[in-house]
């Protein structure tokens, strides 16, 4: 036979090692589950060895030989332990014994166990709930194929960041860009879905045929639309899983069915998966239920609409292409687009921009969720310190037991292992309870999350979240066991055995450790309390800001008119007049208006503008939010008129063009001048658009109130020439949409049905959306700040309560352990008020030291929260002083009961008990 090669020898060695490992595992399992039989075999082997060794001592009697062998070779029992300790099963068995011992100890103290478990469960549950948000929103991959290769592509317009483009740029980027394997374009849309019991307005999106392949998601039924269907403007639709379930009851024969969108039949050609959501980033504010071909019209591709940056592009990077390379490529295409711009837009400067899609989706909520996760981590840390204090107190009570065990040879490793077993047992039970609490919290409070938070449907208790809870539970158990294990190891056996069963308070190191835990609790709680105080003050500052309008006694409703029934500006004008006239005649109605946008929000459309007297050389690109209005808009929203007049019905297509500007725009454009009578027009100086005269100045409006004011101007809906340069009513290119605002004397909730009934009389099939009091709309817009502040405040309150509980527990234990000392003091003439003062001063010292460290910690984290604040500094001294005062006061309150107990101690009872 030939010699074995090197690889053969390696394979043979691997097989041998594998067989040895299997034998080791099998032997260990036999020892665990057949312990008596295994012990019997071990006894036989050792007894046989003892007999053989005794037979070798022929000069002795058998009895003397059996006695001499153990003295020479060692104890048989020690040999047995050595054999048992040699296998891995010994560790498992010891661990099991430690867990059983810990369980017996915890069962003997049900009150202590319940408090410790609930405290940890509260911290673990809160951490798990917040982590489920972080995992679902930030960490989970987007529901697209190779989502990390997807980027959002758009223009920087005049240095302003923005990820949108005009319609005509989609084709230019598709043909000219070289770093993308595919590129798709889309625009958000809304349709009136009819055919059911009640028409409804649903969110949708118009996509070109390249969008679905770029995302890499296939429908679960049917197909997506083709390039030919996109070019030919075919009425086909791909519907969402939710719409398929709600409208078609998951009928697998839905393909080819007809749905009526904007009173036009569309054919269903596909159903997307349950997890598919596109576009992303809007949360519950916008969730597309269907997708139709983009089918750009000649009007959308015309020069007139080349200044409308309302379309979006998503591209997939080619393999090996980096983000900076793609950005350079996009900027090259942007330069080409600038060369092809019409003369009227020659002053516009754009730059290409590329950003990862995932980062864009979560950019606004990432800092918020990270801050909340940090806050809940602080709560969990305080809970661990609290439980660690309780375990430390119990370890000090058991110091005589530890002293005896150390004296008879218990190893430090065994004591540490037992302490860790108790901590882990508590934390694992708390982890299960915390996971249950987190699941309940997510199920019952998910609707309380801000509507603007993206990917809310992804938040759930899944294996990743459960694994996180397990990890947190294990880490918490180990952390809680450190202090009691340290206290047990530092026990002085001689001194502890000299003490009586109920005397003394442990060593000085034990006292210092107890004090350190209390100080750390106070410091950590103060950091969270200070953050909460700053957030509350910031919210208060925001609520004190005048939004520039009155939200009370006003109702708002959105709508979108179907293009088939309202194809011209004249037909839209008829609808507007009918709505205002009908609602104005209703009892209790004060003012009614229609607008193309909610001017008080931060999502109003914006346009560049030119002020008369500014030359082309000195003109700089500026944007202002514009709103087209009809009816008593300023009266309906309660926007104060500061100068001039408001619009009337005489401001129509046959009269001179007029505009109303906001106070900030008047100051910016005509500083130290009267804006009334000044002129402006839309776009840059090269655009030959007619001038409009300023007839009024109104107060600035802003919503949310924590954003800077932007320039705003208003134009009558009956004067389209202000925007488009033509006074002749023509066809509309997109379904007209807008908002109805109504102010009434009665409660706005009572007027909602009045508004619905009036619209039904005008157009029975028209679906209204988001019909609500303006106060509710304002609350929804400001919900993120309220949510962050409320949650931080809840965490701070929990942290404060845990810290107070910890102070009380330590002070009460200290008093109980100093009973004899207190009795002697009283016997020697100490006043009871002095005894109480001694305890209170002790608690106050710990609280003040913790507050000092907490202030330093608050200063350290102030940089992290500055970006979330409005009108207040993260280092506001008044807030810091208030929080220190609150913490110190609560610490004194927590010390009052132990102080009263110490002052009421009877000397004879105390001395007799010792």
GROMACS .gro file of C-alpha atoms in nm, residues 177-448:
model
  272
  177UNK     CA    1  -2.658   5.860  -1.713
  178UNK     CA    2  -2.392   5.587  -1.731
  179UNK     CA    3  -2.359   5.461  -1.373
  180UNK     CA    4  -2.708   5.315  -1.330
  181UNK     CA    5  -2.826   4.975  -1.448
  182UNK     CA    6  -3.187   5.095  -1.441
  183UNK     CA    7  -3.375   5.413  -1.359
  184UNK     CA    8  -3.742   5.482  -1.295
  185UNK     CA    9  -3.951   5.793  -1.245
  186UNK     CA   10  -4.271   5.858  -1.052
  187UNK     CA   11  -4.498   6.120  -0.901
  188UNK     CA   12  -4.742   6.081  -0.613
  189UNK     CA   13  -5.109   6.099  -0.701
  190UNK     CA   14  -5.457   6.057  -0.563
  191UNK     CA   15  -5.767   5.907  -0.722
  192UNK     CA   16  -6.136   5.901  -0.652
  193UNK     CA   17  -6.222   5.532  -0.625
  194UNK     CA   18  -6.590   5.476  -0.695
  195UNK     CA   19  -6.811   5.181  -0.770
  196UNK     CA   20  -6.865   5.082  -0.407
  197UNK     CA   21  -7.117   5.192  -0.151
  198UNK     CA   22  -6.938   5.523  -0.101
  199UNK     CA   23  -6.671   5.689  -0.318
  200UNK     CA   24  -6.339   5.733  -0.145
  201UNK     CA   25  -6.017   5.917  -0.214
  202UNK     CA   26  -5.715   5.686  -0.213
  203UNK     CA   27  -5.344   5.750  -0.236
  204UNK     CA   28  -5.170   5.626  -0.549
  205UNK     CA   29  -4.862   5.685  -0.762
  206UNK     CA   30  -4.790   5.723  -1.132
  207UNK     CA   31  -4.483   5.520  -1.231
  208UNK     CA   32  -4.306   5.477  -1.559
  209UNK     CA   33  -4.254   5.124  -1.687
  210UNK     CA   34  -3.893   5.110  -1.558
  211UNK     CA   35  -3.986   5.172  -1.196
  212UNK     CA   36  -4.094   4.820  -1.095
  213UNK     CA   37  -3.787   4.653  -1.259
  214UNK     CA   38  -3.563   4.906  -1.085
  215UNK     CA   39  -3.710   4.816  -0.747
  216UNK     CA   40  -3.678   4.447  -0.830
  217UNK     CA   41  -4.018   4.342  -0.691
  218UNK     CA   42  -4.253   4.111  -0.879
  219UNK     CA   43  -4.631   4.100  -0.828
  220UNK     CA   44  -4.781   3.797  -0.656
  221UNK     CA   45  -5.054   3.794  -0.920
  222UNK     CA   46  -5.042   3.911  -1.279
  223UNK     CA   47  -4.781   4.151  -1.412
  224UNK     CA   48  -4.674   4.516  -1.413
  225UNK     CA   49  -4.735   4.756  -1.701
  226UNK     CA   50  -4.512   4.765  -2.007
  227UNK     CA   51  -4.335   5.042  -2.194
  228UNK     CA   52  -4.600   5.024  -2.466
  229UNK     CA   53  -4.882   5.068  -2.212
  230UNK     CA   54  -4.698   5.361  -2.057
  231UNK     CA   55  -4.643   5.533  -2.393
  232UNK     CA   56  -4.999   5.466  -2.511
  233UNK     CA   57  -5.154   5.591  -2.181
  234UNK     CA   58  -5.340   5.265  -2.133
  235UNK     CA   59  -5.585   5.263  -1.838
  236UNK     CA   60  -5.427   4.975  -1.644
  237UNK     CA   61  -5.353   4.952  -1.273
  238UNK     CA   62  -5.148   4.741  -1.033
  239UNK     CA   63  -5.315   4.726  -0.693
  240UNK     CA   64  -5.177   4.679  -0.342
  241UNK     CA   65  -5.229   4.370  -0.127
  242UNK     CA   66  -5.444   4.576   0.111
  243UNK     CA   67  -5.674   4.698  -0.168
  244UNK     CA   68  -5.693   4.345  -0.307
  245UNK     CA   69  -5.800   4.219   0.036
  246UNK     CA   70  -6.045   4.498   0.117
  247UNK     CA   71  -6.203   4.556  -0.223
  248UNK     CA   72  -6.176   4.215  -0.390
  249UNK     CA   73  -6.161   3.986  -0.084
  250UNK     CA   74  -5.839   3.823  -0.215
  251UNK     CA   75  -6.013   3.692  -0.524
  252UNK     CA   76  -5.742   3.525  -0.735
  253UNK     CA   77  -5.952   3.594  -1.045
  254UNK     CA   78  -5.919   3.969  -0.997
  255UNK     CA   79  -5.697   4.008  -1.303
  256UNK     CA   80  -5.891   4.179  -1.578
  257UNK     CA   81  -6.145   4.324  -1.335
  258UNK     CA   82  -6.240   4.688  -1.374
  259UNK     CA   83  -6.204   4.962  -1.112
  260UNK     CA   84  -6.329   5.318  -1.157
  261UNK     CA   85  -6.065   5.582  -1.089
  262UNK     CA   86  -6.166   5.945  -1.127
  263UNK     CA   87  -6.480   5.810  -1.298
  264UNK     CA   88  -6.277   5.633  -1.564
  265UNK     CA   89  -6.250   5.252  -1.585
  266UNK     CA   90  -5.908   5.094  -1.533
  267UNK     CA   91  -5.818   4.727  -1.577
  268UNK     CA   92  -5.642   4.546  -1.291
  269UNK     CA   93  -5.334   4.368  -1.427
  270UNK     CA   94  -5.142   4.283  -1.111
  271UNK     CA   95  -5.136   4.255  -0.732
  272UNK     CA   96  -4.823   4.346  -0.533
  273UNK     CA   97  -4.697   4.153  -0.226
  274UNK     CA   98  -4.814   4.238   0.126
  275UNK     CA   99  -4.474   4.385   0.219
  276UNK     CA  100  -4.452   4.612  -0.084
  277UNK     CA  101  -4.482   4.981   0.000
  278UNK     CA  102  -4.391   5.254  -0.245
  279UNK     CA  103  -4.319   5.543  -0.232
  280UNK     CA  104  -4.164   5.523   0.114
  281UNK     CA  105  -4.104   5.786   0.378
  282UNK     CA  106  -4.453   5.927   0.434
  283UNK     CA  107  -4.580   5.694   0.710
  284UNK     CA  108  -4.956   5.700   0.748
  285UNK     CA  109  -4.978   6.043   0.585
  286UNK     CA  110  -4.955   5.883   0.242
  287UNK     CA  111  -4.973   5.516   0.153
  288UNK     CA  112  -5.021   5.424  -0.211
  289UNK     CA  113  -5.297   5.169  -0.273
  290UNK     CA  114  -5.244   5.137  -0.649
  291UNK     CA  115  -5.004   5.228  -0.925
  292UNK     CA  116  -5.082   5.343  -1.280
  293UNK     CA  117  -4.856   5.427  -1.577
  294UNK     CA  118  -4.684   5.766  -1.561
  295UNK     CA  119  -4.787   5.843  -1.921
  296UNK     CA  120  -4.649   6.198  -1.929
  297UNK     CA  121  -4.870   6.435  -2.128
  298UNK     CA  122  -4.741   6.695  -2.378
  299UNK     CA  123  -4.840   6.962  -2.127
  300UNK     CA  124  -4.621   6.804  -1.856
  301UNK     CA  125  -4.327   6.794  -2.098
  302UNK     CA  126  -4.379   7.151  -2.225
  303UNK     CA  127  -4.158   7.452  -2.152
  304UNK     CA  128  -4.437   7.596  -1.943
  305UNK     CA  129  -4.404   7.311  -1.692
  306UNK     CA  130  -4.025   7.281  -1.709
  307UNK     CA  131  -4.008   7.477  -1.385
  308UNK     CA  132  -4.225   7.232  -1.189
  309UNK     CA  133  -3.994   7.019  -0.974
  310UNK     CA  134  -4.250   6.764  -0.859
  311UNK     CA  135  -4.132   6.431  -1.006
  312UNK     CA  136  -3.890   6.184  -0.850
  313UNK     CA  137  -3.639   5.928  -0.974
  314UNK     CA  138  -3.497   5.611  -0.822
  315UNK     CA  139  -3.201   5.435  -0.981
  316UNK     CA  140  -3.006   5.116  -0.923
  317UNK     CA  141  -2.627   5.148  -0.918
  318UNK     CA  142  -2.429   4.930  -1.154
  319UNK     CA  143  -2.204   4.669  -0.995
  320UNK     CA  144  -1.878   4.824  -0.883
  321UNK     CA  145  -2.006   5.182  -0.899
  322UNK     CA  146  -1.965   5.386  -0.581
  323UNK     CA  147  -2.189   5.664  -0.460
  324UNK     CA  148  -1.937   5.943  -0.536
  325UNK     CA  149  -1.898   5.811  -0.891
  326UNK     CA  150  -2.275   5.813  -0.938
  327UNK     CA  151  -2.292   6.169  -0.799
  328UNK     CA  152  -2.031   6.286  -1.051
  329UNK     CA  153  -2.226   6.119  -1.330
  330UNK     CA  154  -2.550   6.283  -1.217
  331UNK     CA  155  -2.383   6.622  -1.201
  332UNK     CA  156  -2.254   6.574  -1.557
  333UNK     CA  157  -2.610   6.505  -1.676
  334UNK     CA  158  -2.733   6.810  -1.483
  335UNK     CA  159  -2.485   7.030  -1.671
  336UNK     CA  160  -2.622   6.890  -1.999
  337UNK     CA  161  -2.978   6.967  -1.884
  338UNK     CA  162  -2.879   7.326  -1.800
  339UNK     CA  163  -2.749   7.376  -2.155
  340UNK     CA  164  -3.086   7.258  -2.292
  341UNK     CA  165  -3.301   7.476  -2.069
  342UNK     CA  166  -3.533   7.725  -2.245
  343UNK     CA  167  -3.412   8.089  -2.252
  344UNK     CA  168  -3.664   8.184  -1.985
  345UNK     CA  169  -3.482   7.955  -1.739
  346UNK     CA  170  -3.124   8.046  -1.830
  347UNK     CA  171  -3.067   8.198  -1.487
  348UNK     CA  172  -3.140   7.866  -1.315
  349UNK     CA  173  -2.844   7.667  -1.182
  350UNK     CA  174  -2.888   7.302  -1.094
  351UNK     CA  175  -2.661   7.026  -0.968
  352UNK     CA  176  -2.717   6.653  -0.974
  353UNK     CA  177  -2.752   6.476  -0.642
  354UNK     CA  178  -2.749   6.109  -0.546
  355UNK     CA  179  -2.840   5.973  -0.204
  356UNK     CA  180  -2.899   5.620  -0.073
  357UNK     CA  181  -3.271   5.550  -0.075
  358UNK     CA  182  -3.269   5.394   0.269
  359UNK     CA  183  -3.096   5.691   0.429
  360UNK     CA  184  -3.338   5.932   0.265
  361UNK     CA  185  -3.641   5.740   0.392
  362UNK     CA  186  -3.531   5.741   0.757
  363UNK     CA  187  -3.325   6.063   0.767
  364UNK     CA  188  -3.586   6.261   0.962
  365UNK     CA  189  -3.663   5.995   1.223
  366UNK     CA  190  -3.317   5.849   1.281
  367UNK     CA  191  -3.202   6.111   1.538
  368UNK     CA  192  -3.535   6.088   1.721
  369UNK     CA  193  -3.529   5.709   1.751
  370UNK     CA  194  -3.164   5.710   1.854
  371UNK     CA  195  -3.242   5.960   2.130
  372UNK     CA  196  -3.538   5.756   2.252
  373UNK     CA  197  -3.328   5.439   2.252
  374UNK     CA  198  -3.061   5.615   2.456
  375UNK     CA  199  -3.327   5.735   2.701
  376UNK     CA  200  -3.475   5.389   2.747
  377UNK     CA  201  -3.125   5.247   2.792
  378UNK     CA  202  -3.084   5.489   3.082
  379UNK     CA  203  -3.410   5.364   3.233
  380UNK     CA  204  -3.290   5.005   3.199
  381UNK     CA  205  -2.957   5.094   3.359
  382UNK     CA  206  -3.136   5.253   3.656
  383UNK     CA  207  -3.354   4.942   3.689
  384UNK     CA  208  -3.042   4.724   3.694
  385UNK     CA  209  -2.875   4.944   3.955
  386UNK     CA  210  -3.192   4.933   4.163
  387UNK     CA  211  -3.210   4.554   4.156
  388UNK     CA  212  -2.836   4.537   4.218
  389UNK     CA  213  -2.890   4.748   4.532
  390UNK     CA  214  -3.160   4.508   4.653
  391UNK     CA  215  -2.934   4.208   4.590
  392UNK     CA  216  -2.649   4.386   4.765
  393UNK     CA  217  -2.864   4.450   5.072
  394UNK     CA  218  -2.960   4.085   5.085
  395UNK     CA  219  -2.597   3.978   5.038
  396UNK     CA  220  -2.497   4.192   5.334
  397UNK     CA  221  -2.773   4.033   5.542
  398UNK     CA  222  -2.629   3.691   5.448
  399UNK     CA  223  -2.268   3.781   5.525
  400UNK     CA  224  -2.251   3.529   5.814
  401UNK     CA  225  -2.352   3.253   5.574
  402UNK     CA  226  -2.086   3.367   5.326
  403UNK     CA  227  -1.832   3.386   5.607
  404UNK     CA  228  -1.900   3.026   5.706
  405UNK     CA  229  -1.878   2.905   5.347
  406UNK     CA  230  -1.554   3.093   5.282
  407UNK     CA  231  -1.412   2.958   5.607
  408UNK     CA  232  -1.478   2.595   5.508
  409UNK     CA  233  -1.321   2.642   5.162
  410UNK     CA  234  -1.582   2.779   4.921
  411UNK     CA  235  -1.399   2.918   4.618
  412UNK     CA  236  -1.456   3.276   4.491
  413UNK     CA  237  -1.560   3.132   4.154
  414UNK     CA  238  -1.840   2.933   4.316
  415UNK     CA  239  -1.971   3.239   4.502
  416UNK     CA  240  -1.958   3.452   4.188
  417UNK     CA  241  -2.134   3.176   3.993
  418UNK     CA  242  -2.412   3.153   4.252
  419UNK     CA  243  -2.458   3.531   4.247
  420UNK     CA  244  -2.470   3.529   3.867
  421UNK     CA  245  -2.722   3.243   3.874
  422UNK     CA  246  -2.954   3.443   4.099
  423UNK     CA  247  -2.920   3.750   3.880
  424UNK     CA  248  -2.980   3.551   3.562
  425UNK     CA  249  -3.280   3.372   3.709
  426UNK     CA  250  -3.439   3.703   3.801
  427UNK     CA  251  -3.352   3.864   3.467
  428UNK     CA  252  -3.474   3.572   3.254
  429UNK     CA  253  -3.814   3.573   3.424
  430UNK     CA  254  -3.817   3.952   3.392
  431UNK     CA  255  -3.716   3.916   3.027
  432UNK     CA  256  -4.015   3.695   2.949
  433UNK     CA  257  -4.245   3.935   3.131
  434UNK     CA  258  -4.080   4.235   2.963
  435UNK     CA  259  -4.118   4.078   2.619
  436UNK     CA  260  -4.487   4.026   2.692
  437UNK     CA  261  -4.523   4.386   2.809
  438UNK     CA  262  -4.343   4.509   2.496
  439UNK     CA  263  -4.576   4.308   2.272
  440UNK     CA  264  -4.880   4.451   2.452
  441UNK     CA  265  -4.738   4.803   2.429
  442UNK     CA  266  -4.674   4.772   2.056
  443UNK     CA  267  -5.017   4.628   1.988
  444UNK     CA  268  -5.202   4.891   2.193
  445UNK     CA  269  -4.995   5.205   2.130
  446UNK     CA  270  -4.878   5.171   1.770
  447UNK     CA  271  -5.155   5.406   1.660
  448UNK     CA  272  -5.013   5.675   1.889
   0.00000   0.00000   0.00000
